[in-house]
């Protein structure tokens, strides 16, 4: 099946630094990617929709200046957590929808665990 | 708020037994449902899906049942194995259900006892 890869899988950083997480679709082109945040023992919370070649669309309550999203190609979207603080520590997951679209045909990455000290 | 919820946050079963994980949804317009498995520290993994025009679908060791009358979805896992230990999320898809179309349930942690 389709594969979505995230990198890094784990990152630890100091408060105030910025961290970039990559999401790649390895064997298909993804016109749309999604970024989620997941707290321990909680479900996934959609943060934003990343569209290739256009600005990301953020869900209500998500700071676009805090979580910068870039979708420069059909196989890569990046999430940059700017000036990270301990409360940004979380598990970040991306998903990608192929160009064929369809209902619910999302493929998820393995997730990236961010720990901000 | 979420329209999809799970009845039990934790389910413990003996290895080899069958497991049934339940999910209730409230959006009668949802027309596609998915079960995901998430192992610790990993992303969600697609297990099985079902469209609203069906009431049952079977996969390998898994069966999904959909009861649209009571807006209930269940995942049955036959002959559970240690590798089945994970959190299971149901998700519904509907137009207007979010940018990705999906609304996730809260998750059930399935624990397999040896």
XYZ file of N, CA and C in Angstrom, chain A residues 10 34 36 38 41-44 46 49 57 59 91 93 95 97 102-106 108-111 113, chain B residues 2 31-32 34 36 38 40-46 51 89 93 98-102 104-107 109:
156
model
N 11.667 11.231 16.269
C 11.748 11.814 17.614
C 12.680 13.011 17.567
N -2.298 16.437 5.507
C -2.896 16.942 6.731
C -1.930 16.755 7.884
N -1.709 16.558 12.097
C -2.469 16.311 13.301
C -1.545 16.430 14.509
N -1.447 14.905 18.527
C -2.051 13.910 19.397
C -1.421 13.970 20.767
N -2.927 9.426 25.175
C -4.219 8.779 25.420
C -5.394 9.555 24.815
N -5.108 10.363 23.819
C -6.151 11.132 23.164
C -6.196 10.806 21.683
N -7.260 11.245 21.069
C -7.405 11.012 19.643
C -6.626 12.074 18.847
N -6.611 11.887 17.550
C -5.913 12.838 16.691
C -6.719 14.123 16.559
N -6.952 17.413 14.190
C -6.506 18.009 12.943
C -6.039 19.438 13.195
N -4.557 21.803 6.969
C -4.539 21.151 5.667
C -3.479 21.817 4.818
N -4.363 25.673 5.190
C -5.594 26.074 5.861
C -5.566 25.525 7.276
N -6.987 24.890 11.184
C -8.207 24.690 11.950
C -8.311 25.786 13.019
N 2.843 14.570 20.011
C 3.070 13.639 18.913
C 2.395 14.246 17.685
N 1.470 14.007 13.684
C 1.268 12.996 12.660
C 0.781 13.676 11.385
N -0.816 13.022 7.366
C -1.469 12.067 6.479
C -1.502 12.672 5.091
N -3.312 12.435 1.085
C -4.364 11.930 0.220
C -3.832 11.953 -1.200
N -10.883 10.850 -3.135
C -11.726 9.798 -2.604
C -12.065 10.024 -1.150
N -13.030 9.283 -0.690
C -13.485 9.461 0.673
C -12.590 8.701 1.629
N -11.982 9.432 2.527
C -11.229 8.799 3.590
C -9.998 8.038 3.159
N -9.549 8.205 1.947
C -8.375 7.458 1.503
C -7.119 8.178 1.935
N -6.913 8.168 3.223
C -5.750 8.822 3.791
C -4.728 7.793 4.230
N -1.368 7.483 6.647
C -0.751 8.182 7.752
C 0.742 7.906 7.856
N 1.459 8.923 8.303
C 2.866 8.740 8.622
C 3.015 8.078 9.981
N 4.244 7.786 10.326
C 4.530 7.093 11.577
C 4.525 8.027 12.787
N 4.462 9.311 12.524
C 4.420 10.256 13.629
C 5.797 10.745 14.038
N 7.579 12.521 17.469
C 7.385 12.931 18.863
C 8.318 14.083 19.183
N -16.549 16.129 19.314
C -16.503 14.914 18.500
C -17.895 14.300 18.427
N -21.056 8.681 5.546
C -21.292 7.582 4.612
C -20.082 6.687 4.423
N -19.092 6.869 5.280
C -17.912 6.018 5.163
C -17.271 5.947 6.531
N -14.153 4.050 9.045
C -12.847 3.392 9.003
C -12.429 3.026 10.415
N -8.978 2.285 12.563
C -7.525 2.405 12.561
C -6.960 1.741 13.809
N -3.552 1.888 16.215
C -2.374 2.686 16.499
C -1.576 2.032 17.609
N 1.770 1.883 20.083
C 2.435 2.905 20.873
C 3.558 3.574 20.094
N 3.506 4.885 20.012
C 4.554 5.646 19.354
C 4.530 5.611 17.851
N 3.437 5.110 17.279
C 3.355 5.027 15.821
C 2.101 5.732 15.317
N 2.053 5.953 14.026
C 0.892 6.562 13.424
C -0.239 5.558 13.248
N -1.436 6.040 12.964
C -2.585 5.152 12.751
C -2.376 4.272 11.522
N -2.828 3.057 11.638
C -2.727 2.105 10.539
C -4.126 1.671 10.143
N -4.429 1.796 8.879
C -5.737 1.400 8.376
C -5.958 -0.097 8.601
N -18.608 1.163 3.830
C -19.444 2.244 3.332
C -20.842 2.099 3.903
N -9.061 3.190 16.859
C -9.912 4.357 16.645
C -10.898 4.067 15.526
N -16.462 9.490 8.010
C -16.217 10.486 6.977
C -17.544 11.029 6.505
N -14.876 18.113 8.638
C -13.501 18.554 8.843
C -12.812 18.599 7.502
N -11.709 19.301 7.446
C -10.994 19.460 6.174
C -10.591 18.119 5.592
N -10.228 17.201 6.481
C -9.856 15.875 5.989
C -11.079 14.980 5.890
N -12.223 15.498 6.261
C -13.458 14.740 6.165
C -13.681 13.776 7.307
N -12.667 13.593 8.134
C -12.738 12.567 9.165
C -13.029 13.137 10.543
N -12.614 11.547 14.299
C -12.095 10.390 15.010
C -12.796 10.183 16.338
N -12.960 8.943 16.712
C -13.412 8.617 18.043
C -12.275 8.751 19.032
N -12.580 8.573 20.290
C -11.591 8.779 21.342
C -10.588 7.644 21.449
N -10.909 6.496 20.972
C -9.968 5.376 21.008
C -10.255 4.385 22.114
N -8.248 1.211 24.079
C -6.977 0.520 24.248
C -7.256 -0.968 24.450
